[in-house]
Amino acid sequence: MGESKRERERESGGDEGDESATKRRKRERNSFVVESKTFEIDVEEKRGKIQVAIWEKKKGISSWVRLGSEV
């Protein structure tokens, strides 16, 4: 009693649980400051592949680079 839907799907081992696991996305965003610049690092996992984006911001101007394969 009180068992969540996620727990039932995990225990059943059915296709529904597997499909939802492949569609999950994990995302982490961190930032730090060096002198007058702010750097933001965004790490995202989509369909088992990792993408990283790095932003450099200073006085309203920003530039970025994206690493990893397109999903």
PDB file of N, CA and C in Angstrom:
ATOM      1  N   MET A   1       0.839  -1.176   0.000  1.00  0.00           N
ATOM      2  CA  MET A   1       0.000   0.000   0.000  1.00  0.00           C
ATOM      3  C   MET A   1       0.883   1.237   0.000  1.00  0.00           C
ATOM      4  N   GLY A   2       0.473   2.273  -0.743  1.00  0.00           N
ATOM      5  CA  GLY A   2       1.274   3.476  -0.810  1.00  0.00           C
ATOM      6  C   GLY A   2       2.450   3.358  -1.764  1.00  0.00           C
ATOM      7  N   GLU A   3       2.473   2.303  -2.559  1.00  0.00           N
ATOM      8  CA  GLU A   3       3.566   2.095  -3.499  1.00  0.00           C
ATOM      9  C   GLU A   3       3.406   3.052  -4.680  1.00  0.00           C
ATOM     10  N   SER A   4       4.459   3.755  -5.020  1.00  0.00           N
ATOM     11  CA  SER A   4       4.365   4.742  -6.099  1.00  0.00           C
ATOM     12  C   SER A   4       4.372   4.068  -7.462  1.00  0.00           C
ATOM     13  N   LYS A   5       3.905   4.809  -8.467  1.00  0.00           N
ATOM     14  CA  LYS A   5       3.858   4.293  -9.836  1.00  0.00           C
ATOM     15  C   LYS A   5       5.262   3.954 -10.331  1.00  0.00           C
ATOM     16  N   ARG A   6       6.232   4.798  -9.998  1.00  0.00           N
ATOM     17  CA  ARG A   6       7.605   4.560 -10.439  1.00  0.00           C
ATOM     18  C   ARG A   6       8.143   3.250  -9.871  1.00  0.00           C
ATOM     19  N   GLU A   7       7.845   2.974  -8.601  1.00  0.00           N
ATOM     20  CA  GLU A   7       8.309   1.730  -7.991  1.00  0.00           C
ATOM     21  C   GLU A   7       7.672   0.525  -8.663  1.00  0.00           C
ATOM     22  N   ARG A   8       6.382   0.615  -8.983  1.00  0.00           N
ATOM     23  CA  ARG A   8       5.705  -0.497  -9.658  1.00  0.00           C
ATOM     24  C   ARG A   8       6.304  -0.746 -11.039  1.00  0.00           C
ATOM     25  N   GLU A   9       6.596   0.327 -11.793  1.00  0.00           N
ATOM     26  CA  GLU A   9       7.183   0.170 -13.115  1.00  0.00           C
ATOM     27  C   GLU A   9       8.574  -0.445 -13.026  1.00  0.00           C
ATOM     28  N   ARG A  10       9.346  -0.028 -12.041  1.00  0.00           N
ATOM     29  CA  ARG A  10      10.694  -0.555 -11.873  1.00  0.00           C
ATOM     30  C   ARG A  10      10.657  -2.047 -11.572  1.00  0.00           C
ATOM     31  N   GLU A  11       9.729  -2.464 -10.707  1.00  0.00           N
ATOM     32  CA  GLU A  11       9.633  -3.865 -10.332  1.00  0.00           C
ATOM     33  C   GLU A  11       9.077  -4.723 -11.455  1.00  0.00           C
ATOM     34  N   SER A  12       8.166  -4.176 -12.264  1.00  0.00           N
ATOM     35  CA  SER A  12       7.537  -4.968 -13.314  1.00  0.00           C
ATOM     36  C   SER A  12       8.523  -5.311 -14.419  1.00  0.00           C
ATOM     37  N   GLY A  13       9.488  -4.420 -14.670  1.00  0.00           N
ATOM     38  CA  GLY A  13      10.461  -4.680 -15.717  1.00  0.00           C
ATOM     39  C   GLY A  13       9.856  -4.614 -17.102  1.00  0.00           C
ATOM     40  N   GLY A  14       8.684  -4.021 -17.226  1.00  0.00           N
ATOM     41  CA  GLY A  14       7.997  -3.936 -18.507  1.00  0.00           C
ATOM     42  C   GLY A  14       8.609  -2.901 -19.423  1.00  0.00           C
ATOM     43  N   ASP A  15       8.102  -2.856 -20.650  1.00  0.00           N
ATOM     44  CA  ASP A  15       8.610  -1.923 -21.654  1.00  0.00           C
ATOM     45  C   ASP A  15       8.362  -0.481 -21.268  1.00  0.00           C
ATOM     46  N   GLU A  16       7.275  -0.202 -20.550  1.00  0.00           N
ATOM     47  CA  GLU A  16       6.967   1.177 -20.185  1.00  0.00           C
ATOM     48  C   GLU A  16       8.076   1.778 -19.332  1.00  0.00           C
ATOM     49  N   GLY A  17       8.578   1.023 -18.375  1.00  0.00           N
ATOM     50  CA  GLY A  17       9.649   1.513 -17.514  1.00  0.00           C
ATOM     51  C   GLY A  17      10.924   1.766 -18.297  1.00  0.00           C
ATOM     52  N   ASP A  18      11.239   0.866 -19.243  1.00  0.00           N
ATOM     53  CA  ASP A  18      12.443   1.026 -20.052  1.00  0.00           C
ATOM     54  C   ASP A  18      12.335   2.255 -20.946  1.00  0.00           C
ATOM     55  N   GLU A  19      11.167   2.485 -21.525  1.00  0.00           N
ATOM     56  CA  GLU A  19      10.977   3.632 -22.412  1.00  0.00           C
ATOM     57  C   GLU A  19      11.140   4.941 -21.652  1.00  0.00           C
ATOM     58  N   SER A  20      10.569   5.020 -20.456  1.00  0.00           N
ATOM     59  CA  SER A  20      10.683   6.260 -19.692  1.00  0.00           C
ATOM     60  C   SER A  20      12.126   6.501 -19.259  1.00  0.00           C
ATOM     61  N   ALA A  21      12.887   5.437 -19.023  1.00  0.00           N
ATOM     62  CA  ALA A  21      14.281   5.594 -18.619  1.00  0.00           C
ATOM     63  C   ALA A  21      15.122   6.164 -19.757  1.00  0.00           C
ATOM     64  N   THR A  22      14.810   5.800 -21.006  1.00  0.00           N
ATOM     65  CA  THR A  22      15.598   6.312 -22.125  1.00  0.00           C
ATOM     66  C   THR A  22      15.265   7.763 -22.424  1.00  0.00           C
ATOM     67  N   LYS A  23      14.081   8.215 -22.049  1.00  0.00           N
ATOM     68  CA  LYS A  23      13.679   9.588 -22.325  1.00  0.00           C
ATOM     69  C   LYS A  23      14.118  10.557 -21.235  1.00  0.00           C
ATOM     70  N   ARG A  24      14.618  10.047 -20.124  1.00  0.00           N
ATOM     71  CA  ARG A  24      15.032  10.915 -19.021  1.00  0.00           C
ATOM     72  C   ARG A  24      16.219  11.765 -19.405  1.00  0.00           C
ATOM     73  N   ARG A  25      16.220  12.999 -18.909  1.00  0.00           N
ATOM     74  CA  ARG A  25      17.341  13.904 -19.128  1.00  0.00           C
ATOM     75  C   ARG A  25      17.848  14.381 -17.783  1.00  0.00           C
ATOM     76  N   LYS A  26      19.157  14.400 -17.649  1.00  0.00           N
ATOM     77  CA  LYS A  26      19.774  14.927 -16.440  1.00  0.00           C
ATOM     78  C   LYS A  26      20.511  16.194 -16.826  1.00  0.00           C
ATOM     79  N   ARG A  27      20.411  17.208 -15.972  1.00  0.00           N
ATOM     80  CA  ARG A  27      21.051  18.483 -16.289  1.00  0.00           C
ATOM     81  C   ARG A  27      21.667  19.074 -15.028  1.00  0.00           C
ATOM     82  N   GLU A  28      22.883  19.557 -15.173  1.00  0.00           N
ATOM     83  CA  GLU A  28      23.564  20.256 -14.085  1.00  0.00           C
ATOM     84  C   GLU A  28      24.095  21.572 -14.625  1.00  0.00           C
ATOM     85  N   ARG A  29      23.953  22.625 -13.852  1.00  0.00           N
ATOM     86  CA  ARG A  29      24.469  23.932 -14.266  1.00  0.00           C
ATOM     87  C   ARG A  29      25.238  24.537 -13.098  1.00  0.00           C
ATOM     88  N   ASN A  30      26.462  24.935 -13.372  1.00  0.00           N
ATOM     89  CA  ASN A  30      27.309  25.575 -12.366  1.00  0.00           C
ATOM     90  C   ASN A  30      27.912  26.833 -12.962  1.00  0.00           C
ATOM     91  N   SER A  31      28.243  27.770 -12.100  1.00  0.00           N
ATOM     92  CA  SER A  31      28.889  28.993 -12.585  1.00  0.00           C
ATOM     93  C   SER A  31      29.954  29.437 -11.589  1.00  0.00           C
ATOM     94  N   PHE A  32      30.915  30.196 -12.108  1.00  0.00           N
ATOM     95  CA  PHE A  32      31.952  30.763 -11.258  1.00  0.00           C
ATOM     96  C   PHE A  32      32.443  32.060 -11.889  1.00  0.00           C
ATOM     97  N   VAL A  33      33.105  32.884 -11.098  1.00  0.00           N
ATOM     98  CA  VAL A  33      33.555  34.203 -11.543  1.00  0.00           C
ATOM     99  C   VAL A  33      35.076  34.261 -11.474  1.00  0.00           C
ATOM    100  N   VAL A  34      35.680  34.787 -12.554  1.00  0.00           N
ATOM    101  CA  VAL A  34      37.117  35.041 -12.597  1.00  0.00           C
ATOM    102  C   VAL A  34      37.282  36.490 -13.020  1.00  0.00           C
ATOM    103  N   GLU A  35      37.845  37.301 -12.136  1.00  0.00           N
ATOM    104  CA  GLU A  35      37.969  38.743 -12.340  1.00  0.00           C
ATOM    105  C   GLU A  35      36.603  39.319 -12.704  1.00  0.00           C
ATOM    106  N   SER A  36      36.440  39.895 -13.895  1.00  0.00           N
ATOM    107  CA  SER A  36      35.153  40.512 -14.235  1.00  0.00           C
ATOM    108  C   SER A  36      34.299  39.630 -15.138  1.00  0.00           C
ATOM    109  N   LYS A  37      34.703  38.385 -15.346  1.00  0.00           N
ATOM    110  CA  LYS A  37      33.967  37.480 -16.231  1.00  0.00           C
ATOM    111  C   LYS A  37      33.240  36.415 -15.423  1.00  0.00           C
ATOM    112  N   THR A  38      32.074  36.036 -15.919  1.00  0.00           N
ATOM    113  CA  THR A  38      31.313  34.938 -15.328  1.00  0.00           C
ATOM    114  C   THR A  38      31.310  33.783 -16.316  1.00  0.00           C
ATOM    115  N   PHE A  39      31.601  32.593 -15.834  1.00  0.00           N
ATOM    116  CA  PHE A  39      31.574  31.397 -16.662  1.00  0.00           C
ATOM    117  C   PHE A  39      30.461  30.490 -16.157  1.00  0.00           C
ATOM    118  N   GLU A  40      29.658  29.972 -17.074  1.00  0.00           N
ATOM    119  CA  GLU A  40      28.612  29.016 -16.732  1.00  0.00           C
ATOM    120  C   GLU A  40      28.881  27.728 -17.489  1.00  0.00           C
ATOM    121  N   ILE A  41      28.789  26.620 -16.792  1.00  0.00           N
ATOM    122  CA  ILE A  41      28.988  25.307 -17.398  1.00  0.00           C
ATOM    123  C   ILE A  41      27.695  24.525 -17.240  1.00  0.00           C
ATOM    124  N   ASP A  42      27.173  24.059 -18.355  1.00  0.00           N
ATOM    125  CA  ASP A  42      25.911  23.329 -18.388  1.00  0.00           C
ATOM    126  C   ASP A  42      26.186  21.930 -18.926  1.00  0.00           C
ATOM    127  N   VAL A  43      25.949  20.908 -18.111  1.00  0.00           N
ATOM    128  CA  VAL A  43      26.154  19.521 -18.518  1.00  0.00           C
ATOM    129  C   VAL A  43      24.790  18.857 -18.587  1.00  0.00           C
ATOM    130  N   GLU A  44      24.493  18.258 -19.742  1.00  0.00           N
ATOM    131  CA  GLU A  44      23.188  17.634 -19.942  1.00  0.00           C
ATOM    132  C   GLU A  44      23.376  16.259 -20.564  1.00  0.00           C
ATOM    133  N   GLU A  45      22.644  15.278 -20.035  1.00  0.00           N
ATOM    134  CA  GLU A  45      22.666  13.931 -20.590  1.00  0.00           C
ATOM    135  C   GLU A  45      21.327  13.669 -21.258  1.00  0.00           C
ATOM    136  N   LYS A  46      21.360  13.385 -22.558  1.00  0.00           N
ATOM    137  CA  LYS A  46      20.162  13.066 -23.327  1.00  0.00           C
ATOM    138  C   LYS A  46      20.385  11.734 -24.016  1.00  0.00           C
ATOM    139  N   ARG A  47      19.484  10.813 -23.805  1.00  0.00           N
ATOM    140  CA  ARG A  47      19.548   9.509 -24.478  1.00  0.00           C
ATOM    141  C   ARG A  47      20.913   8.844 -24.332  1.00  0.00           C
ATOM    142  N   GLY A  48      21.522   8.973 -23.182  1.00  0.00           N
ATOM    143  CA  GLY A  48      22.799   8.332 -22.920  1.00  0.00           C
ATOM    144  C   GLY A  48      24.015   9.077 -23.444  1.00  0.00           C
ATOM    145  N   LYS A  49      23.816  10.225 -24.096  1.00  0.00           N
ATOM    146  CA  LYS A  49      24.932  11.012 -24.611  1.00  0.00           C
ATOM    147  C   LYS A  49      25.060  12.290 -23.792  1.00  0.00           C
ATOM    148  N   ILE A  50      26.290  12.713 -23.574  1.00  0.00           N
ATOM    149  CA  ILE A  50      26.540  13.890 -22.746  1.00  0.00           C
ATOM    150  C   ILE A  50      26.877  15.081 -23.636  1.00  0.00           C
ATOM    151  N   GLN A  51      26.257  16.221 -23.336  1.00  0.00           N
ATOM    152  CA  GLN A  51      26.559  17.482 -24.002  1.00  0.00           C
ATOM    153  C   GLN A  51      27.004  18.479 -22.943  1.00  0.00           C
ATOM    154  N   VAL A  52      28.012  19.272 -23.278  1.00  0.00           N
ATOM    155  CA  VAL A  52      28.514  20.297 -22.371  1.00  0.00           C
ATOM    156  C   VAL A  52      28.487  21.631 -23.107  1.00  0.00           C
ATOM    157  N   ALA A  53      27.985  22.652 -22.444  1.00  0.00           N
ATOM    158  CA  ALA A  53      28.006  24.003 -23.000  1.00  0.00           C
ATOM    159  C   ALA A  53      28.702  24.908 -21.992  1.00  0.00           C
ATOM    160  N   ILE A  54      29.596  25.753 -22.485  1.00  0.00           N
ATOM    161  CA  ILE A  54      30.331  26.682 -21.629  1.00  0.00           C
ATOM    162  C   ILE A  54      30.055  28.095 -22.126  1.00  0.00           C
ATOM    163  N   TRP A  55      29.550  28.944 -21.236  1.00  0.00           N
ATOM    164  CA  TRP A  55      29.269  30.344 -21.559  1.00  0.00           C
ATOM    165  C   TRP A  55      30.263  31.229 -20.833  1.00  0.00           C
ATOM    166  N   GLU A  56      30.738  32.255 -21.525  1.00  0.00           N
ATOM    167  CA  GLU A  56      31.589  33.287 -20.939  1.00  0.00           C
ATOM    168  C   GLU A  56      30.828  34.600 -21.070  1.00  0.00           C
ATOM    169  N   LYS A  57      30.591  35.275 -19.947  1.00  0.00           N
ATOM    170  CA  LYS A  57      29.808  36.509 -19.962  1.00  0.00           C
ATOM    171  C   LYS A  57      30.604  37.640 -19.325  1.00  0.00           C
ATOM    172  N   LYS A  58      30.537  38.810 -19.991  1.00  0.00           N
ATOM    173  CA  LYS A  58      31.216  39.987 -19.459  1.00  0.00           C
ATOM    174  C   LYS A  58      30.509  41.230 -19.975  1.00  0.00           C
ATOM    175  N   LYS A  59      29.976  42.035 -19.064  1.00  0.00           N
ATOM    176  CA  LYS A  59      29.350  43.325 -19.385  1.00  0.00           C
ATOM    177  C   LYS A  59      28.354  43.235 -20.540  1.00  0.00           C
ATOM    178  N   GLY A  60      27.423  42.318 -20.460  1.00  0.00           N
ATOM    179  CA  GLY A  60      26.371  42.220 -21.466  1.00  0.00           C
ATOM    180  C   GLY A  60      26.756  41.476 -22.730  1.00  0.00           C
ATOM    181  N   ILE A  61      28.000  41.070 -22.873  1.00  0.00           N
ATOM    182  CA  ILE A  61      28.444  40.314 -24.042  1.00  0.00           C
ATOM    183  C   ILE A  61      28.699  38.882 -23.593  1.00  0.00           C
ATOM    184  N   SER A  62      28.218  37.928 -24.386  1.00  0.00           N
ATOM    185  CA  SER A  62      28.460  36.538 -24.022  1.00  0.00           C
ATOM    186  C   SER A  62      28.896  35.749 -25.245  1.00  0.00           C
ATOM    187  N   SER A  63      29.716  34.756 -25.005  1.00  0.00           N
ATOM    188  CA  SER A  63      30.111  33.817 -26.048  1.00  0.00           C
ATOM    189  C   SER A  63      29.998  32.425 -25.450  1.00  0.00           C
ATOM    190  N   TRP A  64      29.836  31.433 -26.310  1.00  0.00           N
ATOM    191  CA  TRP A  64      29.645  30.087 -25.811  1.00  0.00           C
ATOM    192  C   TRP A  64      30.239  29.070 -26.763  1.00  0.00           C
ATOM    193  N   VAL A  65      30.464  27.885 -26.243  1.00  0.00           N
ATOM    194  CA  VAL A  65      30.929  26.753 -27.034  1.00  0.00           C
ATOM    195  C   VAL A  65      30.176  25.523 -26.541  1.00  0.00           C
ATOM    196  N   ARG A  66      29.798  24.657 -27.465  1.00  0.00           N
ATOM    197  CA  ARG A  66      29.073  23.436 -27.120  1.00  0.00           C
ATOM    198  C   ARG A  66      29.949  22.244 -27.488  1.00  0.00           C
ATOM    199  N   LEU A  67      30.077  21.297 -26.565  1.00  0.00           N
ATOM    200  CA  LEU A  67      30.885  20.099 -26.765  1.00  0.00           C
ATOM    201  C   LEU A  67      29.986  18.876 -26.712  1.00  0.00           C
ATOM    202  N   GLY A  68      30.278  17.884 -27.509  1.00  0.00           N
ATOM    203  CA  GLY A  68      29.499  16.655 -27.519  1.00  0.00           C
ATOM    204  C   GLY A  68      28.725  16.525 -28.814  1.00  0.00           C
ATOM    205  N   SER A  69      28.169  15.349 -29.020  1.00  0.00           N
ATOM    206  CA  SER A  69      27.431  15.100 -30.257  1.00  0.00           C
ATOM    207  C   SER A  69      26.020  15.649 -30.160  1.00  0.00           C
ATOM    208  N   GLU A  70      25.452  15.999 -31.302  1.00  0.00           N
ATOM    209  CA  GLU A  70      24.067  16.473 -31.354  1.00  0.00           C
ATOM    210  C   GLU A  70      23.139  15.298 -31.105  1.00  0.00           C
ATOM    211  N   VAL A  71      22.096  15.566 -30.378  1.00  0.00           N
ATOM    212  CA  VAL A  71      21.114  14.514 -30.074  1.00  0.00           C
ATOM    213  C   VAL A  71      19.830  14.842 -30.776  1.00  0.00           C
TER     214      VAL A  71
END
